[in-house]
Coordinates of C-alpha atoms in Angstrom, one line a residue:
Chain A
X1 CA -3.8 -67.8 -5.4
X2 CA -4.1 -70.1 -8.3
X3 CA -7.3 -69.5 -10.3
X4 CA -8.8 -71.2 -13.3
X5 CA -11.0 -69.0 -15.5
X6 CA -13.4 -70.5 -18.1
X7 CA -14.6 -68.3 -20.9
X8 CA -13.2 -65.6 -23.3
X9 CA -16.0 -63.1 -23.5
X10 CA -16.2 -59.5 -22.2
X11 CA -16.4 -60.4 -18.5
X12 CA -13.8 -63.1 -18.8
X13 CA -11.3 -60.9 -20.5
X14 CA -11.6 -58.1 -17.9
X15 CA -11.6 -60.5 -15.0
X16 CA -8.5 -62.3 -16.2
X17 CA -6.6 -59.0 -16.5
X18 CA -7.7 -58.0 -13.0
X19 CA -6.6 -61.4 -11.6
X20 CA -3.2 -61.1 -13.3
X21 CA -2.7 -57.5 -12.2
X22 CA -3.4 -58.6 -8.6
X23 CA -0.6 -61.2 -8.9
X24 CA -2.7 -64.4 -9.1
X25 CA -1.5 -67.4 -11.2
X26 CA -4.2 -67.9 -13.8
X27 CA -5.2 -70.6 -16.2
X28 CA -7.7 -69.5 -18.9
X29 CA -9.8 -72.3 -20.6
X30 CA -12.4 -72.2 -23.4
X31 CA -15.9 -73.1 -22.4
X32 CA -16.4 -75.5 -25.3
X33 CA -13.3 -77.5 -25.2
X34 CA -11.9 -77.7 -21.6
X35 CA -11.8 -80.9 -19.5
X36 CA -12.1 -81.2 -15.7
X37 CA -8.4 -82.3 -15.6
X38 CA -7.3 -78.9 -17.0
X39 CA -8.5 -77.2 -13.8
X40 CA -5.8 -75.8 -11.5
X41 CA -6.0 -74.1 -8.1
X42 CA -8.6 -73.5 -5.4
X43 CA -11.2 -71.5 -7.4
X44 CA -12.7 -72.0 -10.8
X45 CA -14.5 -69.0 -12.3
X46 CA -17.1 -69.8 -15.0
X47 CA -17.5 -66.7 -17.2
X48 CA -19.8 -68.0 -20.0
X49 CA -23.2 -66.9 -21.4
X50 CA -25.9 -67.3 -18.7
X51 CA -27.8 -70.0 -20.7
X52 CA -24.7 -72.3 -20.8
X53 CA -23.5 -72.0 -17.2
X54 CA -25.2 -75.1 -15.9
X55 CA -24.0 -77.2 -18.9
X56 CA -20.4 -76.0 -18.5
X57 CA -20.5 -76.6 -14.8
X58 CA -21.8 -80.1 -15.3
X59 CA -18.2 -81.0 -16.4
X60 CA -16.9 -79.6 -13.2
X61 CA -18.9 -81.9 -10.9
X62 CA -15.8 -83.8 -9.7
X63 CA -13.5 -81.0 -9.0
X64 CA -12.5 -80.3 -5.4
X65 CA -12.1 -76.6 -6.2
X66 CA -14.7 -73.9 -5.4
X67 CA -16.7 -73.3 -8.6
X68 CA -18.2 -69.8 -9.0
X69 CA -20.1 -68.1 -11.8
X70 CA -20.2 -64.4 -12.5
X71 CA -23.8 -63.9 -13.6
X72 CA -26.3 -61.5 -12.0
X73 CA -29.4 -63.5 -12.9
X74 CA -28.4 -67.2 -12.5
X75 CA -29.0 -68.6 -9.0
X76 CA -26.2 -70.3 -7.0
X77 CA -28.1 -73.6 -7.2
X78 CA -27.7 -73.7 -11.0
X79 CA -24.2 -75.0 -10.4
X80 CA -24.2 -78.8 -9.9
X81 CA -20.9 -78.7 -8.0
X82 CA -19.8 -79.8 -4.5
X83 CA -18.5 -76.4 -3.6
X84 CA -20.2 -73.5 -5.3
X85 CA -20.5 -69.7 -5.2
X86 CA -21.1 -66.5 -7.1
X87 CA -18.7 -63.6 -7.9
X88 CA -20.9 -61.0 -9.8
X89 CA -18.9 -57.9 -11.0
X90 CA -21.6 -55.3 -11.7
X91 CA -20.1 -53.3 -14.6
X92 CA -20.5 -52.9 -18.3
X93 CA -17.5 -54.5 -20.0
X94 CA -16.5 -54.2 -23.6
X95 CA -13.2 -55.7 -24.9
X96 CA -12.2 -52.4 -26.5
X97 CA -12.4 -50.4 -23.3
X98 CA -10.2 -50.4 -20.2
X99 CA -12.0 -50.6 -16.9
X100 CA -10.5 -49.7 -13.5
X101 CA -11.4 -52.9 -11.8
X102 CA -10.7 -51.6 -8.3
X103 CA -13.8 -49.4 -8.7
X104 CA -16.1 -52.3 -9.8
X105 CA -18.6 -53.4 -7.1
X106 CA -18.4 -57.2 -6.7
X107 CA -21.3 -59.2 -5.1
X108 CA -20.5 -62.5 -3.5
X109 CA -22.5 -65.6 -2.5
X110 CA -21.4 -69.0 -1.2
X111 CA -23.0 -71.9 0.6
X112 CA -20.7 -72.0 3.7
X113 CA -18.6 -69.6 5.7
X114 CA -15.3 -71.2 4.7
X115 CA -16.0 -70.8 1.0
X116 CA -17.3 -67.2 1.6
X117 CA -14.0 -66.4 3.4
X118 CA -12.1 -67.7 0.4
X119 CA -14.2 -65.6 -2.0
X120 CA -13.9 -62.5 0.1
X121 CA -10.1 -62.9 0.2
X122 CA -10.0 -63.3 -3.6
X123 CA -12.4 -60.5 -4.5
X124 CA -10.7 -58.1 -2.1
X125 CA -7.5 -58.3 -4.1
X126 CA -9.5 -57.2 -7.2
X127 CA -11.6 -54.4 -6.0
X128 CA -12.4 -52.1 -3.0
X129 CA -16.1 -52.8 -3.2
X130 CA -17.0 -56.3 -2.0
X131 CA -20.5 -57.1 -0.7
X132 CA -22.4 -60.4 0.2
X133 CA -25.9 -60.8 -1.2
X134 CA -28.1 -63.8 -1.9
X135 CA -29.4 -65.0 -5.2
X136 CA -32.8 -63.3 -4.9
X137 CA -31.3 -59.9 -4.1
X138 CA -28.8 -60.4 -6.9
X139 CA -31.4 -61.0 -9.6
X140 CA -33.2 -57.8 -8.6
X141 CA -29.9 -56.0 -8.6
X142 CA -29.2 -57.3 -12.1
X143 CA -32.6 -56.1 -13.3
X144 CA -31.8 -52.7 -11.9
X145 CA -28.4 -52.8 -13.7
X146 CA -30.0 -53.6 -17.0
X147 CA -32.3 -50.6 -16.6
X148 CA -29.6 -48.2 -15.4
X149 CA -27.0 -49.3 -17.9
X150 CA -28.2 -51.3 -20.9
X151 CA -31.4 -49.4 -21.4
X152 CA -29.7 -46.1 -20.7
X153 CA -27.1 -46.9 -23.4
X154 CA -29.9 -47.8 -25.8
X155 CA -31.5 -44.4 -25.1
X156 CA -28.1 -42.9 -26.1
X157 CA -28.3 -45.0 -29.2
X158 CA -31.8 -43.9 -30.1
X159 CA -30.6 -40.3 -29.6
X160 CA -27.7 -40.9 -31.9
X161 CA -30.1 -42.1 -34.6
X162 CA -32.2 -38.9 -34.3
X163 CA -29.0 -36.8 -34.6
X164 CA -28.0 -38.6 -37.8
X165 CA -30.8 -36.7 -39.6
X166 CA -29.5 -33.3 -38.8
X167 CA -25.7 -33.5 -39.2
X168 CA -24.8 -33.0 -35.6
X169 CA -22.2 -35.4 -34.1
X170 CA -23.2 -37.6 -31.1
X171 CA -20.6 -35.8 -29.0
X172 CA -23.0 -32.8 -29.0
X173 CA -24.9 -34.7 -26.3
X174 CA -22.0 -35.5 -24.0
X175 CA -22.2 -32.5 -21.7
X176 CA -25.9 -33.4 -21.2
X177 CA -25.2 -37.1 -20.7
X178 CA -22.5 -36.3 -18.2
X179 CA -24.6 -33.9 -16.1
X180 CA -27.5 -36.4 -16.1
X181 CA -25.3 -39.1 -14.6
X182 CA -23.6 -36.6 -12.2
X183 CA -26.9 -35.3 -11.0
X184 CA -28.0 -38.5 -9.4
X185 CA -25.0 -38.5 -7.2
X186 CA -26.6 -35.6 -5.4
X187 CA -30.4 -35.9 -6.1
X188 CA -32.6 -39.0 -6.2
X189 CA -33.7 -39.7 -9.8
X190 CA -37.3 -38.7 -8.9
X191 CA -36.1 -35.2 -7.9
X192 CA -33.7 -35.0 -10.8
X193 CA -36.3 -35.5 -13.5
X194 CA -36.8 -32.7 -16.0
X195 CA -38.3 -32.4 -19.5
X196 CA -41.6 -32.2 -21.3
X197 CA -43.1 -35.4 -19.8
X198 CA -42.7 -34.3 -16.1
X199 CA -43.9 -30.8 -17.0
X200 CA -46.8 -32.5 -18.8
X201 CA -46.1 -30.3 -21.8
X202 CA -48.5 -32.1 -24.1
X203 CA -47.9 -30.2 -27.3
X204 CA -44.2 -30.9 -27.1
X205 CA -44.8 -34.6 -26.3
X206 CA -47.1 -35.0 -29.2
X207 CA -44.8 -33.2 -31.7
X208 CA -41.9 -35.3 -30.6
X209 CA -43.9 -38.6 -30.7
X210 CA -44.7 -38.0 -34.4
X211 CA -41.0 -37.4 -35.2
X212 CA -40.5 -41.1 -34.4
X213 CA -41.9 -44.2 -36.0
X214 CA -42.7 -47.8 -35.2
X215 CA -41.3 -49.2 -32.0
X216 CA -39.4 -46.0 -31.1
X217 CA -42.7 -44.1 -31.1
X218 CA -44.2 -46.7 -28.8
X219 CA -41.3 -46.4 -26.4
X220 CA -41.5 -42.6 -26.5
X221 CA -45.2 -42.8 -25.6
X222 CA -44.8 -45.3 -22.8
X223 CA -41.8 -43.6 -21.2
X224 CA -43.5 -40.2 -21.3
X225 CA -46.7 -41.7 -19.7
X226 CA -44.6 -43.5 -17.1
X227 CA -42.6 -40.4 -16.1
X228 CA -45.9 -38.5 -15.8
X229 CA -47.4 -41.2 -13.6
X230 CA -44.3 -41.4 -11.3
X231 CA -44.7 -37.7 -10.6
X232 CA -48.4 -37.7 -10.3
X233 CA -48.1 -40.1 -7.4
X234 CA -46.0 -37.5 -5.4
Chain B
X1 CA -25.3 -5.6 -21.5
X2 CA -28.8 -4.9 -20.1
X3 CA -31.0 -8.0 -20.3
X4 CA -34.6 -8.6 -19.3
X5 CA -35.5 -12.2 -18.3
X6 CA -39.1 -13.3 -18.1
X7 CA -39.8 -16.5 -16.0
X8 CA -38.8 -18.0 -12.7
X9 CA -38.6 -21.7 -13.5
X10 CA -35.5 -24.0 -13.7
X11 CA -34.0 -22.6 -16.9
X12 CA -34.8 -19.0 -15.9
X13 CA -33.2 -19.4 -12.5
X14 CA -30.0 -20.8 -13.9
X15 CA -29.8 -18.4 -16.8
X16 CA -30.3 -15.4 -14.5
X17 CA -27.4 -16.6 -12.3
X18 CA -25.2 -17.0 -15.4
X19 CA -26.1 -13.6 -16.7
X20 CA -25.3 -12.0 -13.4
X21 CA -22.0 -13.9 -13.0
X22 CA -21.0 -12.6 -16.4
X23 CA -21.6 -9.1 -15.2
X24 CA -24.8 -8.2 -17.1
X25 CA -27.4 -5.9 -15.6
X26 CA -30.6 -8.0 -15.4
X27 CA -34.3 -7.4 -14.8
X28 CA -36.3 -10.5 -13.9
X29 CA -40.1 -10.4 -14.5
X30 CA -42.9 -12.9 -13.9
X31 CA -44.5 -14.4 -17.0
X32 CA -48.0 -13.8 -15.7
X33 CA -47.8 -10.3 -14.4
X34 CA -45.2 -8.3 -16.4
X35 CA -46.1 -5.4 -18.8
X36 CA -44.2 -4.4 -21.9
X37 CA -43.2 -1.2 -20.2
X38 CA -41.2 -3.1 -17.6
X39 CA -38.8 -4.4 -20.3
X40 CA -35.2 -2.9 -20.1
X41 CA -32.2 -3.4 -22.4
X42 CA -31.5 -4.8 -25.8
X43 CA -32.5 -8.4 -25.3
X44 CA -35.5 -10.0 -23.7
X45 CA -35.2 -13.7 -22.8
X46 CA -38.6 -15.5 -22.5
X47 CA -38.1 -18.5 -20.2
X48 CA -41.6 -19.9 -19.8
X49 CA -43.3 -23.3 -20.4
X50 CA -43.3 -24.1 -24.1
X51 CA -47.1 -24.0 -24.3
X52 CA -47.2 -20.4 -23.1
X53 CA -44.3 -18.8 -25.1
X54 CA -46.5 -17.4 -27.9
X55 CA -49.0 -16.0 -25.5
X56 CA -46.3 -14.3 -23.3
X57 CA -44.5 -13.0 -26.4
X58 CA -47.7 -11.5 -27.7
X59 CA -47.3 -8.8 -24.9
X60 CA -43.8 -8.0 -26.3
X61 CA -45.1 -7.1 -29.8
X62 CA -44.2 -3.5 -29.4
X63 CA -40.7 -3.7 -27.9
X64 CA -37.7 -2.6 -30.0
X65 CA -35.6 -5.2 -28.1
X66 CA -34.6 -8.5 -29.5
X67 CA -37.0 -11.1 -28.1
X68 CA -35.6 -14.7 -27.7
X69 CA -37.1 -17.8 -26.2
X70 CA -35.0 -20.7 -24.7
X71 CA -37.0 -23.7 -25.9
X72 CA -35.7 -26.7 -27.9
X73 CA -39.0 -27.5 -29.6
X74 CA -40.7 -24.2 -30.3
X75 CA -39.8 -22.6 -33.7
X76 CA -38.5 -19.1 -34.0
X77 CA -41.7 -18.1 -35.9
X78 CA -43.8 -18.7 -32.8
X79 CA -42.6 -15.3 -31.5
X80 CA -44.9 -12.6 -32.9
X81 CA -42.2 -10.0 -32.4
X82 CA -40.4 -7.5 -34.7
X83 CA -36.9 -8.8 -33.8
X84 CA -36.8 -12.5 -32.7
X85 CA -34.4 -15.2 -31.9
X86 CA -33.7 -18.4 -29.9
X87 CA -31.1 -19.1 -27.2
X88 CA -31.5 -22.8 -26.3
X89 CA -29.2 -24.0 -23.5
X90 CA -29.1 -27.8 -23.8
X91 CA -28.8 -29.0 -20.2
X92 CA -30.9 -30.5 -17.4
X93 CA -31.6 -27.8 -14.8
X94 CA -33.0 -28.3 -11.3
X95 CA -33.2 -25.4 -8.9
X96 CA -31.5 -27.4 -6.1
X97 CA -28.4 -28.2 -8.2
X98 CA -25.6 -25.9 -9.3
X99 CA -24.6 -26.1 -12.9
X100 CA -21.3 -24.8 -14.4
X101 CA -22.9 -22.7 -17.1
X102 CA -19.6 -22.3 -19.1
X103 CA -19.9 -26.0 -20.0
X104 CA -23.5 -25.8 -21.2
X105 CA -23.8 -25.9 -25.0
X106 CA -26.0 -23.0 -26.2
X107 CA -27.7 -23.1 -29.6
X108 CA -28.7 -19.8 -31.3
X109 CA -31.0 -18.7 -34.1
X110 CA -32.0 -15.3 -35.4
X111 CA -33.6 -13.8 -38.4
X112 CA -30.8 -11.4 -39.5
X113 CA -27.1 -11.2 -39.2
X114 CA -27.2 -8.1 -36.9
X115 CA -29.3 -9.9 -34.3
X116 CA -27.3 -13.1 -34.6
X117 CA -24.1 -11.0 -33.9
X118 CA -25.8 -9.6 -30.7
X119 CA -26.9 -13.1 -29.6
X120 CA -23.4 -14.6 -30.2
X121 CA -21.9 -11.7 -28.2
X122 CA -24.3 -12.3 -25.3
X123 CA -24.1 -16.1 -25.3
X124 CA -20.3 -16.1 -25.5
X125 CA -20.1 -14.3 -22.2
X126 CA -22.1 -17.2 -20.6
X127 CA -20.5 -20.3 -22.1
X128 CA -17.6 -21.7 -24.2
X129 CA -20.0 -23.7 -26.5
X130 CA -22.0 -21.5 -28.8
X131 CA -23.4 -22.9 -32.1
X132 CA -25.9 -21.6 -34.7
X133 CA -28.7 -24.0 -35.8
X134 CA -32.1 -23.6 -37.4
X135 CA -35.5 -24.4 -35.9
X136 CA -35.8 -27.8 -37.7
X137 CA -32.4 -29.0 -36.5
X138 CA -33.1 -27.7 -33.0
X139 CA -36.3 -29.7 -32.7
X140 CA -34.4 -32.8 -33.6
X141 CA -31.7 -32.0 -31.2
X142 CA -34.3 -31.5 -28.5
X143 CA -35.8 -34.9 -29.1
X144 CA -32.3 -36.4 -28.9
X145 CA -31.8 -34.6 -25.6
X146 CA -35.1 -35.9 -24.2
X147 CA -34.0 -39.5 -25.1
X148 CA -30.4 -39.0 -23.8
X149 CA -31.4 -37.2 -20.6
X150 CA -35.0 -37.3 -19.5
X151 CA -35.5 -41.0 -20.6
X152 CA -32.1 -41.9 -19.2
X153 CA -33.0 -40.4 -15.8
X154 CA -36.3 -42.3 -15.9
X155 CA -34.4 -45.5 -16.4
X156 CA -32.4 -44.6 -13.3
X157 CA -35.7 -44.0 -11.5
X158 CA -37.2 -47.4 -12.6
X159 CA -34.0 -49.0 -11.4
X160 CA -34.4 -47.2 -8.0
X161 CA -37.9 -48.7 -7.7
X162 CA -36.5 -52.2 -8.3
X163 CA -33.8 -51.8 -5.7
X164 CA -36.4 -50.6 -3.1
X165 CA -37.6 -54.2 -2.9
X166 CA -34.2 -55.6 -1.8
X167 CA -32.8 -53.0 0.6
X168 CA -29.9 -51.8 -1.5
X169 CA -29.4 -48.1 -1.8
X170 CA -29.6 -46.4 -5.2
X171 CA -25.9 -45.4 -4.8
X172 CA -25.1 -49.1 -5.4
X173 CA -25.7 -48.3 -9.1
X174 CA -23.5 -45.2 -9.3
X175 CA -20.2 -46.9 -10.5
X176 CA -22.2 -48.5 -13.3
X177 CA -24.1 -45.3 -14.2
X178 CA -20.8 -43.4 -14.3
X179 CA -19.0 -45.9 -16.5
X180 CA -22.1 -46.2 -18.9
X181 CA -21.8 -42.4 -19.4
X182 CA -18.0 -42.3 -19.7
X183 CA -18.0 -45.2 -22.1
X184 CA -19.8 -43.2 -24.9
X185 CA -17.0 -40.6 -24.8
X186 CA -14.8 -43.3 -26.4
X187 CA -17.2 -45.7 -28.2
X188 CA -20.4 -45.0 -30.2
X189 CA -23.4 -46.2 -28.2
X190 CA -23.9 -49.0 -30.7
X191 CA -20.5 -50.5 -29.9
X192 CA -20.9 -49.8 -26.2
X193 CA -24.1 -51.9 -25.8
X194 CA -23.9 -54.9 -23.4
X195 CA -26.4 -56.9 -21.5
X196 CA -28.9 -59.8 -22.1
X197 CA -30.8 -58.0 -24.9
X198 CA -27.8 -57.6 -27.2
X199 CA -26.5 -61.1 -26.4
X200 CA -30.1 -62.3 -27.1
X201 CA -30.0 -64.2 -23.7
X202 CA -33.7 -65.1 -23.9
X203 CA -34.0 -66.9 -20.6
X204 CA -32.7 -63.9 -18.7
X205 CA -34.9 -61.5 -20.7
X206 CA -38.0 -63.6 -19.9
X207 CA -37.1 -63.9 -16.2
X208 CA -36.5 -60.2 -15.9
X209 CA -39.7 -59.3 -17.8
X210 CA -41.9 -61.2 -15.3
X211 CA -40.2 -59.4 -12.4
X212 CA -41.9 -56.2 -13.7
X213 CA -45.6 -55.5 -14.1
X214 CA -47.8 -53.2 -16.1
X215 CA -46.2 -50.4 -18.1
X216 CA -42.7 -51.2 -16.9
X217 CA -43.0 -54.7 -18.3
X218 CA -44.1 -53.3 -21.7
X219 CA -41.2 -50.9 -21.6
X220 CA -38.8 -53.7 -20.8
X221 CA -40.1 -55.8 -23.6
X222 CA -40.0 -53.0 -26.2
X223 CA -36.5 -51.8 -25.2
X224 CA -35.1 -55.4 -25.3
X225 CA -36.6 -56.0 -28.8
X226 CA -35.3 -52.7 -30.0
X227 CA -31.8 -53.3 -28.8
X228 CA -31.8 -56.7 -30.5
X229 CA -33.1 -55.2 -33.7
X230 CA -30.4 -52.4 -33.8
X231 CA -27.7 -55.1 -33.5
X232 CA -29.4 -57.5 -35.9
X233 CA -29.0 -54.8 -38.6
X234 CA -25.2 -54.8 -38.2

């Protein structure tokens, strides 16, 4: 297939590599400078910051190609194009890290069966996990992804800050981090929960809270209360 | 070695299995009912809730054995015993899940070189990762572990709640969860961060915040602000 990809960020970089590995002919354009005339092929993938998708797609109004964005949170209808769709790869992409794209779940949306067929055909060359979901379901999925990935990584980062003070490398935590992730392959997170908050070990909770300051202390407090509440409901 | 283990919780259950697999002769006693006369062997491991360690150890005042607890947050000095130490296995243990104990990092503390030697000898039969740290370092490590494991798992749980509403199984998130954990083997968490908060994608952040209610909304708000702050410092 011939595919135009607009954008040079994390998602764009990884998607371009995946398209090329799958043997597609690709044209990569910059979001700021491209013109509609530069577009080649049947599908245009818009990989720009969520806030600028509509504005970039405005310049694609006249193309006959299927225009898709890659965002979890932006509805299909944000694209002011004749043929429109979504190809949302749910993964955390950094430029400095290789990702095995065949393992990335990709969620598709299109307005008609013909365009969906085209998207399924394209996505199936990139990954083994292709699923159709609508805009409302996708925005929930994206929120879940922010919680299970971005917030999780920030918990790692707050832990790294705590370890700075006692000369232990971050890698000390890796066996624990790995087991925490592996565990939810077998148990639901509710059953997998351990630690002072779920045991309601109030002395430990209070001692740990005062080791933190400012916003981290607030986060610690709210997370501990929330863990306790989730388990009180059982 | 002959070892007495007091307690029947998650840590006690896994530690007992590990001791037995390593060929030690073990006696397991209940925290509530045991008497000092029941103790056998050179080492007594107290695996009870943090809040009750001191109280349980009070009944071990007269033993000649080395008494150790397994808590991350309780100082060595909480044990009112003649010979005292700590053997803290940093892992998340649930009764319904097997753990490969040789991969569990174990952190040791003792008051004299003789007892430390004994503890190192014992711990080295259980795991390949044995390290000596003092009580102050251990309480920081435990806080880091709560952030990187218990809070991470709670983020998974909040994500599971969000998915309930759109008929997607929790397993949809597993490729993302796995990559998030694998990523910090290669990158520091600061570099690994992705998502709307670090991009400061305010429209997405606001839209996602209003999809949550109550304490979850507060947590979302504070975490997003904190991620942004960590990266603003760079």
